[in-house]
Coordinates of N, CA and C in Angstrom, one line a residue:
M371 N 0.8 -1.2 0.0 CA 0.0 0.0 0.0 C 0.9 1.3 0.0
R372 N 0.3 2.3 -0.6 CA 1.0 3.6 -0.6 C 0.5 4.4 0.6
I373 N 1.4 4.8 1.5 CA 1.0 5.3 2.8 C 1.6 6.7 3.0
A374 N 0.8 7.6 3.4 CA 1.2 9.0 3.9 C 1.2 8.9 5.4
L375 N 2.4 9.1 5.9 CA 2.6 9.0 7.4 C 2.6 10.4 8.0
I376 N 1.7 10.7 8.8 CA 1.6 12.0 9.4 C 2.1 12.0 10.9
G377 N 3.3 12.5 11.1 CA 3.9 12.4 12.4 C 5.3 11.8 12.2
A378 N 6.2 12.2 13.1 CA 7.6 11.7 13.0 C 8.2 11.4 14.4
G379 N 7.3 11.1 15.3 CA 7.7 10.8 16.7 C 8.1 9.4 16.9
R380 N 7.9 8.9 18.2 CA 8.4 7.6 18.5 C 7.5 6.5 17.9
L381 N 6.2 6.6 18.0 CA 5.4 5.6 17.4 C 5.4 5.7 15.8
A382 N 5.4 6.9 15.3 CA 5.5 7.0 13.8 C 6.7 6.4 13.3
T383 N 7.9 6.6 14.0 CA 9.1 6.1 13.5 C 9.1 4.6 13.5
N384 N 8.7 4.0 14.6 CA 8.6 2.5 14.7 C 7.6 1.9 13.7
L385 N 6.5 2.6 13.5 CA 5.4 2.1 12.6 C 5.9 2.2 11.2
G386 N 6.5 3.4 10.8 CA 7.0 3.6 9.5 C 8.0 2.5 9.1
L387 N 9.0 2.3 10.0 CA 10.0 1.3 9.7 C 9.4 -0.1 9.5
T388 N 8.4 -0.4 10.3 CA 7.7 -1.7 10.3 C 6.9 -1.9 9.0
L389 N 6.2 -0.9 8.6 CA 5.4 -0.9 7.4 C 6.3 -1.0 6.2
L390 N 7.4 -0.3 6.2 CA 8.3 -0.4 5.1 C 8.9 -1.8 5.0
G391 N 9.2 -2.4 6.1 CA 9.7 -3.8 6.1 C 8.7 -4.8 5.7
A392 N 7.4 -4.5 5.9 CA 6.3 -5.4 5.5 C 6.0 -5.2 4.0
G393 N 6.7 -4.4 3.3 CA 6.5 -4.2 1.8 C 5.6 -3.0 1.4
H394 N 5.2 -2.2 2.3 CA 4.4 -1.0 2.0 C 5.4 0.1 1.5
E395 N 4.8 1.1 0.8 CA 5.6 2.2 0.3 C 5.2 3.5 1.1
I396 N 6.1 4.1 1.7 CA 5.9 5.4 2.4 C 6.1 6.5 1.4
V397 N 5.0 7.1 1.0 CA 5.1 8.1 -0.1 C 5.3 9.5 0.5
C398 N 5.1 9.7 1.8 CA 5.2 11.0 2.3 C 5.3 10.9 3.8
V399 N 6.2 11.8 4.4 CA 6.3 11.9 5.9 C 6.0 13.4 6.2
Y400 N 5.0 13.6 7.0 CA 4.6 15.0 7.4 C 5.0 15.2 8.9
S401 N 5.6 16.3 9.2 CA 5.8 16.7 10.6 C 5.7 18.3 10.6
H402 N 5.4 18.8 11.8 CA 5.3 20.3 11.9 C 6.7 20.9 11.7
T403 N 7.8 20.2 11.8 CA 9.1 20.7 11.5 C 9.7 19.9 10.3
M404 N 10.3 20.6 9.4 CA 10.9 20.0 8.2 C 12.1 19.1 8.7
K405 N 12.8 19.5 9.7 CA 13.9 18.7 10.2 C 13.5 17.3 10.6
S406 N 12.4 17.2 11.4 CA 11.9 15.9 11.8 C 11.4 15.1 10.7
A407 N 10.7 15.7 9.7 CA 10.2 15.0 8.6 C 11.3 14.5 7.7
K408 N 12.4 15.2 7.5 CA 13.5 14.8 6.8 C 14.3 13.7 7.5
T409 N 14.4 13.8 8.8 CA 15.1 12.7 9.5 C 14.5 11.4 9.4
L410 N 13.1 11.4 9.4 CA 12.4 10.1 9.3 C 12.4 9.6 7.8
S411 N 12.1 10.6 6.9 CA 12.0 10.2 5.5 C 13.3 9.6 5.0
E412 N 14.5 10.0 5.5 CA 15.7 9.5 5.1 C 15.9 8.0 5.5
R413 N 15.1 7.6 6.5 CA 15.1 6.2 6.9 C 14.1 5.3 6.2
I414 N 12.9 5.9 5.9 CA 11.8 5.1 5.4 C 11.3 5.5 4.0
G415 N 12.0 6.6 3.5 CA 11.5 7.0 2.2 C 10.4 8.0 2.2
G416 N 9.9 8.5 1.1 CA 8.8 9.4 1.0 C 9.3 10.8 1.0
Q417 N 8.4 11.7 0.5 CA 8.7 13.1 0.5 C 8.5 13.8 1.8
P418 N 9.5 14.4 2.4 CA 9.3 15.1 3.6 C 8.5 16.4 3.4
V419 N 7.5 16.7 4.2 CA 6.7 17.9 4.1 C 6.4 18.4 5.5
D420 N 6.2 19.8 5.7 CA 5.9 20.3 6.9 C 4.6 21.2 6.8
K421 N 3.9 21.1 5.7 CA 2.6 21.7 5.5 C 1.6 20.7 5.1
A422 N 0.4 20.8 5.7 CA -0.7 19.8 5.4 C -1.0 19.9 3.9
E423 N -1.0 21.1 3.3 CA -1.4 21.2 1.9 C -0.4 20.5 0.9
D424 N 0.8 20.2 1.4 CA 1.7 19.5 0.6 C 1.6 18.0 0.6
L425 N 0.7 17.5 1.4 CA 0.5 16.0 1.5 C -0.1 15.6 0.1
P426 N 0.2 14.4 -0.3 CA -0.4 13.9 -1.6 C -1.9 13.9 -1.5
M427 N -2.5 14.1 -2.6 CA -4.0 14.2 -2.7 C -4.5 12.8 -2.7
E428 N -3.7 11.8 -3.1 CA -4.2 10.4 -3.1 C -3.1 9.5 -2.5
A429 N -3.6 8.6 -1.6 CA -2.7 7.5 -1.1 C -3.7 6.5 -0.6
D430 N -3.2 5.2 -0.4 CA -4.1 4.2 0.0 C -4.5 4.3 1.5
A431 N -3.6 5.0 2.2 CA -3.9 5.2 3.7 C -3.1 6.4 4.2
Y432 N -3.8 7.2 5.0 CA -3.2 8.3 5.7 C -3.2 7.9 7.2
I433 N -2.0 7.7 7.7 CA -1.9 7.3 9.1 C -1.4 8.5 10.0
I434 N -2.3 8.9 10.9 CA -2.0 10.1 11.7 C -1.4 9.6 13.1
S435 N -0.2 9.8 13.3 CA 0.5 9.3 14.5 C 1.2 10.5 15.2
I436 N 0.4 11.3 16.0 CA 0.9 12.5 16.6 C 0.4 12.6 18.0
K437 N 0.7 13.6 18.8 CA 0.3 13.8 20.1 C -1.3 13.9 20.1
D438 N -1.9 13.3 21.2 CA -3.3 13.4 21.3 C -3.8 14.9 21.3
S439 N -3.0 15.7 21.9 CA -3.4 17.1 22.2 C -3.5 17.9 20.9
V440 N -2.9 17.5 19.8 CA -3.0 18.2 18.6 C -3.8 17.5 17.5
L441 N -4.4 16.4 17.8 CA -5.2 15.7 16.8 C -6.3 16.5 16.3
A442 N -7.0 17.2 17.2 CA -8.2 18.0 16.7 C -7.8 19.1 15.8
E443 N -6.6 19.6 16.0 CA -6.1 20.7 15.1 C -5.6 20.1 13.8
V444 N -5.0 19.0 13.8 CA -4.3 18.4 12.6 C -5.3 17.8 11.6
I445 N -6.3 17.0 12.2 CA -7.2 16.3 11.4 C -7.9 17.2 10.3
P446 N -8.5 18.3 10.7 CA -9.2 19.1 9.6 C -8.2 19.6 8.5
A447 N -7.0 19.8 8.9 CA -6.0 20.3 7.9 C -5.6 19.2 6.9
V448 N -5.4 18.0 7.4 CA -4.9 16.9 6.5 C -6.0 16.3 5.7
T449 N -7.2 16.3 6.2 CA -8.3 15.7 5.5 C -8.9 16.7 4.4
K450 N -8.6 18.0 4.5 CA -9.2 18.9 3.6 C -8.8 18.6 2.1
G451 N -9.8 18.5 1.3 CA -9.5 18.1 -0.1 C -9.3 16.7 -0.4
R452 N -9.2 15.9 0.7 CA -8.9 14.4 0.6 C -10.0 13.6 1.3
E453 N -11.2 14.2 1.3 CA -12.3 13.6 2.1 C -12.7 12.2 1.8
T454 N -12.4 11.8 0.5 CA -12.8 10.4 0.1 C -11.7 9.4 0.4
Q455 N -10.5 9.8 0.9 CA -9.5 8.9 1.2 C -9.7 8.2 2.6
V456 N -8.8 7.2 2.9 CA -8.9 6.5 4.1 C -7.9 7.0 5.2
F457 N -8.5 7.5 6.3 CA -7.7 8.0 7.4 C -7.8 7.2 8.6
M458 N -6.7 7.2 9.4 CA -6.8 6.5 10.7 C -5.8 7.2 11.7
H459 N -6.1 7.2 12.9 CA -5.2 7.7 13.9 C -4.7 6.5 14.8
T460 N -3.6 6.7 15.5 CA -3.0 5.6 16.3 C -3.2 5.8 17.8
A461 N -4.1 6.7 18.2 CA -4.2 7.1 19.7 C -5.0 6.1 20.4
G462 N -4.6 5.8 21.6 CA -5.3 4.8 22.4 C -6.6 5.4 23.1
S463 N -6.5 6.6 23.5 CA -7.6 7.2 24.2 C -8.5 8.1 23.5
M464 N -8.2 8.4 22.2 CA -9.0 9.3 21.4 C -10.1 8.6 20.6
P465 N -11.3 9.1 20.5 CA -12.4 8.4 19.7 C -12.2 8.4 18.2
M466 N -12.7 7.4 17.6 CA -12.7 7.3 16.1 C -13.5 8.5 15.5
E467 N -14.5 8.9 16.2 CA -15.4 9.9 15.7 C -14.8 11.3 15.5
M468 N -13.5 11.5 15.9 CA -12.8 12.7 15.6 C -12.8 13.1 14.2
F469 N -12.9 12.1 13.3 CA -12.9 12.3 11.9 C -14.2 12.6 11.3
K470 N -15.3 12.4 12.0 CA -16.6 12.6 11.5 C -16.9 13.9 11.0
G471 N -17.5 14.0 9.8 CA -17.7 15.2 9.1 C -16.5 15.8 8.3
M472 N -15.4 15.2 8.5 CA -14.2 15.6 7.8 C -13.6 14.6 6.8
A473 N -14.0 13.3 7.0 CA -13.6 12.3 6.1 C -14.7 11.2 6.0
R474 N -14.8 10.5 4.9 CA -15.9 9.5 4.7 C -15.4 8.2 5.2
H475 N -14.2 7.9 5.1 CA -13.7 6.6 5.5 C -12.5 6.7 6.5
Y476 N -12.8 6.2 7.7 CA -11.8 6.5 8.8 C -11.8 5.5 9.8
G477 N -10.8 5.5 10.7 CA -10.8 4.5 11.8 C -9.6 4.7 12.7
V478 N -9.3 3.6 13.4 CA -8.2 3.6 14.4 C -7.3 2.4 14.2
F479 N -6.0 2.7 14.3 CA -5.0 1.6 14.3 C -4.1 1.8 15.5
Y480 N -4.4 1.1 16.6 CA -3.8 1.4 17.9 C -2.9 0.2 18.3
P481 N -1.6 0.3 18.1 CA -0.7 -0.8 18.6 C -0.4 -0.5 20.1
M482 N -0.8 -1.4 20.9 CA -0.6 -1.2 22.4 C 0.8 -1.6 22.8
Q483 N 1.7 -0.6 22.8 CA 3.0 -0.8 23.2 C 3.6 0.6 23.6
S484 N 4.7 0.5 24.4 CA 5.5 1.7 24.7 C 6.6 1.8 23.7
F485 N 6.8 3.0 23.0 CA 7.8 3.1 22.0 C 8.8 4.1 22.3
S486 N 10.0 3.9 21.7 CA 11.1 4.9 21.8 C 11.8 4.8 20.4
K487 N 12.4 5.9 20.0 CA 13.1 5.9 18.7 C 14.4 5.1 18.8
E488 N 15.0 5.0 20.0 CA 16.3 4.4 20.1 C 16.2 2.8 20.2
R489 N 15.0 2.4 20.6 CA 14.8 0.9 20.8 C 13.8 0.3 19.9
P490 N 14.1 -0.4 18.9 CA 13.1 -0.9 18.0 C 12.3 -2.0 18.6
V491 N 11.1 -2.2 18.2 CA 10.2 -3.2 18.8 C 9.8 -4.2 17.7
D492 N 9.4 -5.4 18.1 CA 8.9 -6.3 17.1 C 7.4 -6.3 17.1
F493 N 6.9 -5.7 16.0 CA 5.4 -5.5 15.9 C 4.7 -6.8 15.9
A494 N 5.3 -7.9 15.5 CA 4.7 -9.2 15.5 C 4.1 -9.6 16.9
E495 N 4.8 -9.1 17.9 CA 4.4 -9.4 19.3 C 3.4 -8.4 19.9
I496 N 3.0 -7.4 19.1 CA 2.2 -6.3 19.7 C 0.7 -6.5 19.4
P497 N -0.1 -6.6 20.4 CA -1.6 -6.6 20.1 C -2.0 -5.2 19.5
T498 N -2.7 -5.3 18.4 CA -3.1 -4.1 17.7 C -4.6 -4.0 17.6
F499 N -5.2 -2.9 18.0 CA -6.6 -2.8 18.1 C -7.1 -1.8 17.0
I500 N -8.1 -2.3 16.3 CA -8.6 -1.6 15.1 C -10.1 -1.3 15.2
E501 N -10.5 -0.2 14.5 CA -11.9 0.2 14.4 C -12.1 0.9 13.1
A502 N -13.2 0.9 12.6 CA -13.4 1.5 11.3 C -14.9 2.0 11.1
S503 N -15.0 3.1 10.3 CA -16.4 3.7 10.1 C -17.2 2.9 9.1
D504 N -16.5 2.2 8.2 CA -17.2 1.5 7.2 C -16.4 0.3 6.6
E505 N -16.9 -0.4 5.7 CA -16.2 -1.6 5.1 C -14.9 -1.2 4.4
R506 N -14.9 -0.1 3.7 CA -13.7 0.3 2.9 C -12.6 0.6 3.9
A507 N -12.9 1.4 4.9 CA -11.9 1.7 5.9 C -11.4 0.5 6.7
M508 N -12.3 -0.4 7.0 CA -11.9 -1.6 7.7 C -11.0 -2.5 6.9
E509 N -11.3 -2.6 5.6 CA -10.5 -3.4 4.7 C -9.0 -2.9 4.7
V510 N -8.9 -1.6 4.6 CA -7.5 -1.0 4.6 C -6.8 -1.2 5.9
I511 N -7.5 -0.8 7.0 CA -6.9 -0.9 8.3 C -6.5 -2.3 8.7
R512 N -7.4 -3.2 8.4 CA -7.1 -4.6 8.8 C -6.0 -5.1 8.0
H513 N -5.9 -4.8 6.7 CA -4.8 -5.2 5.8 C -3.5 -4.7 6.4
L514 N -3.4 -3.5 6.8 CA -2.2 -2.9 7.3 C -1.8 -3.6 8.6
A515 N -2.8 -3.8 9.5 CA -2.5 -4.4 10.8 C -2.0 -5.8 10.6
E516 N -2.7 -6.6 9.8 CA -2.4 -8.0 9.6 C -1.1 -8.2 8.8
S517 N -0.6 -7.1 8.2 CA 0.7 -7.2 7.5 C 1.9 -7.1 8.4
V518 N 1.6 -6.7 9.7 CA 2.7 -6.5 10.6 C 2.5 -7.4 11.9
T519 N 1.3 -7.9 12.2 CA 1.1 -8.7 13.4 C -0.1 -9.6 13.2
E520 N -0.1 -10.7 13.8 CA -1.2 -11.6 13.8 C -2.2 -11.3 15.0
R521 N -1.7 -10.5 15.9 CA -2.5 -10.1 17.1 C -3.4 -8.9 16.8
V522 N -4.4 -9.1 16.0 CA -5.3 -8.0 15.6 C -6.7 -8.2 16.2
Y523 N -7.2 -7.1 16.8 CA -8.5 -7.2 17.5 C -9.4 -6.0 17.1
E524 N -10.6 -6.2 16.8 CA -11.5 -5.1 16.7 C -12.0 -4.7 18.0
L525 N -12.0 -3.4 18.3 CA -12.4 -2.8 19.6 C -13.0 -1.4 19.4
S526 N -14.1 -1.2 20.0 CA -14.8 0.1 19.9 C -14.0 1.2 20.7
S527 N -14.3 2.4 20.3 CA -13.7 3.6 21.0 C -14.0 3.6 22.5
D528 N -15.3 3.2 22.8 CA -15.7 3.2 24.2 C -14.8 2.2 25.0
D529 N -14.6 1.0 24.5 CA -13.8 0.0 25.2 C -12.3 0.3 25.1
R530 N -11.9 0.9 24.0 CA -10.5 1.2 23.9 C -10.0 2.2 25.0
Q531 N -10.9 3.1 25.4 CA -10.5 4.1 26.4 C -10.1 3.4 27.7
Y532 N -10.8 2.3 28.0 CA -10.5 1.5 29.2 C -9.3 0.7 29.0
L533 N -9.1 0.2 27.8 CA -7.8 -0.5 27.5 C -6.6 0.4 27.7
H534 N -6.7 1.6 27.2 CA -5.7 2.6 27.4 C -5.5 3.0 28.9
L535 N -6.5 3.1 29.6 CA -6.4 3.3 31.0 C -5.7 2.2 31.7
A536 N -6.0 1.0 31.4 CA -5.3 -0.2 32.0 C -3.8 -0.1 31.6
A537 N -3.5 0.3 30.4 CA -2.1 0.3 30.0 C -1.4 1.4 30.7
V538 N -2.0 2.5 31.1 CA -1.4 3.5 31.9 C -0.9 3.0 33.2
F539 N -1.8 2.2 33.9 CA -1.4 1.6 35.1 C -0.3 0.6 35.0
A540 N -0.4 -0.3 33.9 CA 0.5 -1.4 33.8 C 1.9 -0.9 33.3
C541 N 1.9 0.2 32.5 CA 3.2 0.7 31.9 C 3.6 2.0 32.6
N542 N 2.9 3.1 32.4 CA 3.3 4.4 32.8 C 3.5 4.5 34.3
F543 N 2.5 4.0 35.0 CA 2.6 4.1 36.5 C 3.6 3.1 37.1
A544 N 3.7 1.9 36.5 CA 4.7 1.0 36.9 C 6.1 1.6 36.7
N545 N 6.3 2.2 35.5 CA 7.6 2.8 35.3 C 7.9 4.0 36.2
H546 N 6.9 4.7 36.6 CA 7.1 5.8 37.6 C 7.5 5.2 39.0
C547 N 7.0 4.1 39.3 CA 7.4 3.4 40.5 C 8.9 3.0 40.4
Y548 N 9.3 2.6 39.2 CA 10.8 2.3 39.0 C 11.6 3.6 39.3
A549 N 11.0 4.7 38.8 CA 11.7 6.0 39.0 C 11.8 6.4 40.4
M550 N 10.8 6.2 41.2 CA 10.8 6.5 42.6 C 11.8 5.5 43.3
A551 N 11.8 4.3 43.0 CA 12.7 3.3 43.5 C 14.2 3.8 43.3
A552 N 14.4 4.2 42.0 CA 15.8 4.7 41.6 C 16.2 5.9 42.5
E553 N 15.2 6.8 42.7 CA 15.5 8.0 43.5 C 15.9 7.6 45.0
I554 N 15.2 6.6 45.6 CA 15.5 6.2 46.9 C 16.9 5.6 47.0
L555 N 17.1 4.7 46.0 CA 18.4 4.0 46.0 C 19.6 5.0 45.8
E556 N 19.4 5.9 44.8 CA 20.5 6.8 44.5 C 20.8 7.8 45.6
E557 N 19.8 8.1 46.4 CA 20.0 9.0 47.6 C 20.9 8.3 48.6
H558 N 20.9 7.0 48.6 CA 21.7 6.2 49.5 C 22.8 5.4 48.9
G559 N 23.3 5.9 47.8 CA 24.5 5.4 47.2 C 24.4 4.0 46.5
M560 N 23.2 3.7 46.1 CA 23.0 2.4 45.5 C 22.5 2.6 44.0
S561 N 22.8 1.6 43.2 CA 22.4 1.7 41.8 C 21.1 1.0 41.5
F562 N 20.3 1.5 40.6 CA 19.0 0.9 40.3 C 19.1 -0.5 39.7
D563 N 20.3 -0.8 39.1 CA 20.4 -2.1 38.4 C 20.3 -3.3 39.4
V564 N 20.4 -3.0 40.7 CA 20.2 -4.1 41.7 C 18.7 -4.6 41.7
M565 N 17.8 -3.7 41.2 CA 16.4 -4.0 41.1 C 16.0 -4.9 39.9
L566 N 16.8 -4.9 38.9 CA 16.4 -5.5 37.7 C 16.0 -7.0 37.8
P567 N 16.8 -7.9 38.5 CA 16.3 -9.3 38.7 C 14.9 -9.4 39.3
L568 N 14.7 -8.5 40.3 CA 13.4 -8.5 40.9 C 12.3 -8.1 40.0
I569 N 12.5 -7.0 39.2 CA 11.6 -6.5 38.2 C 11.3 -7.6 37.2
D570 N 12.4 -8.2 36.7 CA 12.2 -9.2 35.7 C 11.4 -10.4 36.2
E571 N 11.6 -10.9 37.4 CA 10.9 -12.0 37.9 C 9.4 -11.7 38.1
T572 N 9.2 -10.4 38.6 CA 7.8 -10.0 38.8 C 7.0 -10.0 37.5
A573 N 7.7 -9.5 36.4 CA 7.1 -9.5 35.1 C 6.8 -10.9 34.6
R574 N 7.8 -11.8 34.8 CA 7.6 -13.2 34.4 C 6.5 -13.9 35.0
K575 N 6.3 -13.6 36.3 CA 5.2 -14.3 37.1 C 3.8 -14.0 36.5
V576 N 3.6 -12.8 36.1 CA 2.3 -12.4 35.6 C 2.0 -13.0 34.2
H577 N 3.0 -13.7 33.6 CA 2.7 -14.5 32.4 C 2.0 -15.8 32.8
Q578 N 2.1 -16.2 34.0 CA 1.5 -17.5 34.5 C 0.5 -17.3 35.5
L579 N 0.5 -16.2 36.3 CA -0.4 -16.0 37.4 C -1.2 -14.7 37.2
H580 N -2.4 -14.7 37.7 CA -3.1 -13.4 37.7 C -2.4 -12.5 38.7
P581 N -2.3 -11.2 38.3 CA -1.5 -10.2 39.2 C -1.9 -10.3 40.7
L582 N -3.2 -10.5 41.0 CA -3.6 -10.6 42.4 C -3.0 -11.8 43.1
Q583 N -2.8 -12.9 42.3 CA -2.2 -14.1 42.9 C -0.6 -13.9 43.1
S584 N 0.0 -13.1 42.3 CA 1.4 -12.9 42.3 C 1.9 -11.8 43.3
Q585 N 0.9 -11.1 43.9 CA 1.3 -10.0 44.8 C 1.9 -10.5 46.1
T586 N 3.1 -9.9 46.4 CA 3.7 -10.2 47.7 C 4.0 -8.9 48.4
G587 N 4.7 -9.1 49.6 CA 5.1 -7.9 50.3 C 4.3 -7.6 51.6
P588 N 4.7 -6.7 52.4 CA 4.1 -6.4 53.7 C 2.6 -5.9 53.6
A589 N 2.3 -5.3 52.4 CA 0.9 -4.8 52.3 C -0.1 -5.9 52.2
V590 N 0.2 -7.0 51.6 CA -0.7 -8.1 51.4 C -1.3 -8.5 52.8
R591 N -0.5 -8.7 53.8 CA -0.9 -9.1 55.1 C -1.1 -7.9 56.0
Y592 N -0.8 -6.7 55.5 CA -0.9 -5.4 56.2 C -0.1 -5.5 57.5
D593 N 1.2 -5.7 57.3 CA 2.2 -5.8 58.5 C 2.4 -4.3 58.9
E594 N 1.7 -3.9 59.9 CA 1.7 -2.5 60.3 C 3.0 -2.0 60.7
N595 N 3.8 -2.8 61.4 CA 5.1 -2.4 61.9 C 6.0 -2.0 60.7
V596 N 6.0 -2.9 59.7 CA 6.9 -2.6 58.5 C 6.4 -1.4 57.8
I597 N 5.1 -1.4 57.5 CA 4.5 -0.3 56.8 C 4.7 1.1 57.4
R598 N 4.5 1.1 58.8 CA 4.7 2.3 59.5 C 6.2 2.8 59.4
H599 N 7.1 1.8 59.6 CA 8.5 2.1 59.5 C 8.9 2.6 58.1
Q600 N 8.5 2.0 57.1 CA 8.8 2.4 55.7 C 8.2 3.7 55.4
A601 N 7.0 4.0 55.8 CA 6.4 5.3 55.6 C 7.2 6.4 56.3
Q602 N 7.7 6.1 57.5 CA 8.5 7.1 58.2 C 9.8 7.4 57.4
L603 N 10.4 6.4 56.8 CA 11.6 6.6 56.0 C 11.4 7.6 54.9
L604 N 10.1 7.7 54.5 CA 9.8 8.7 53.4 C 9.3 10.0 53.9
R605 N 9.7 10.3 55.2 CA 9.2 11.6 55.8 C 9.6 12.8 55.0
N606 N 10.8 12.7 54.4 CA 11.3 13.9 53.6 C 10.7 13.9 52.2
H607 N 9.9 12.9 51.9 CA 9.3 12.9 50.5 C 7.7 12.7 50.8
P608 N 7.1 13.7 51.2 CA 5.7 13.6 51.6 C 4.7 13.0 50.5
F609 N 5.0 13.4 49.2 CA 4.1 12.9 48.2 C 4.3 11.4 48.0
M610 N 5.6 11.0 48.0 CA 5.9 9.5 47.9 C 5.4 8.8 49.1
K611 N 5.4 9.4 50.3 CA 4.9 8.8 51.5 C 3.4 8.6 51.4
D612 N 2.7 9.6 50.9 CA 1.3 9.4 50.7 C 0.9 8.3 49.7
L613 N 1.7 8.3 48.6 CA 1.5 7.2 47.6 C 1.7 5.8 48.3
Y614 N 2.8 5.7 49.0 CA 3.2 4.4 49.7 C 2.0 4.0 50.6
E615 N 1.5 4.9 51.4 CA 0.5 4.5 52.3 C -0.8 4.1 51.6
R616 N -1.2 4.9 50.6 CA -2.4 4.6 49.9 C -2.3 3.3 49.1
M617 N -1.2 3.1 48.5 CA -0.9 1.9 47.7 C -1.0 0.6 48.6
S618 N -0.3 0.8 49.8 CA -0.3 -0.4 50.7 C -1.7 -0.7 51.1
L619 N -2.5 0.3 51.4 CA -3.9 0.0 51.9 C -4.7 -0.6 50.7
H620 N -4.5 -0.1 49.5 CA -5.3 -0.7 48.4 C -4.9 -2.1 48.1
I621 N -3.6 -2.4 48.2 CA -3.1 -3.8 48.0 C -3.8 -4.7 49.0
H622 N -3.8 -4.3 50.3 CA -4.3 -5.1 51.4 C -5.8 -5.3 51.2
R623 N -6.6 -4.3 50.8 CA -8.0 -4.5 50.6 C -8.3 -5.5 49.4
K624 N -7.5 -5.4 48.3 CA -7.6 -6.4 47.3 C -7.3 -7.8 47.7
A625 N -6.3 -7.9 48.6 CA -5.9 -9.2 49.1 C -7.0 -9.8 50.0
E626 N -7.6 -9.0 50.8 CA -8.7 -9.4 51.6 C -9.8 -10.0 50.8
K627 N -10.2 -9.3 49.7 CA -11.3 -9.8 48.8 C -10.9 -11.1 48.2
Q628 N -9.6 -11.4 48.0 CA -9.2 -12.7 47.4 C -9.5 -13.8 48.4

């Protein structure tokens, strides 16, 4: 397929490289800065552009992979004059209906993964959630998704917002916990890499056990002496102390229900 890629960030970079490897042609890379557009187009091909009016008038698919906060601004600009083409965005929490009234054929292509430009990912392992306004859009979106992964699922915008919420807990919040652990260790002359075997084993366990079953630590049994002492160790970090106490209580309540 001939693809116009709108965006040059982390997801757009990984997706562009993957689609190119799957045999698709990237005909254009759009970014709000020409530097970013050129940097990515040098890797995946296509004409770099920094103005919506310079996008090709016809392509098999227009994939919009940009920050959620600018989708509402960019969609009207890129669909103008191209209303009969197939458009899709890659956002987990934004509804498909953002295209309504601006394009006839549209949908969502949401690969649920954390991306970085420096670390390539294997799309074959990534569950990808799709949605479409009509048969034509679904045919294009499904073809693209199935060309890079076998893990393709149809999911409505309503359900996808909860999927994205769950991903925030499982990925973003978990990573922030790593950052807090690193801060505690570094304040006391220790390196975060001592945590890696523990983190890896915790992640491996949830491949076999439900997260509630794999939970360990003082909060499960609500060992008040340990919890009180550890909370006191965080007295110079009141926000972290509050999170620690709230998290411990929530873990215990979940364990009681089990």
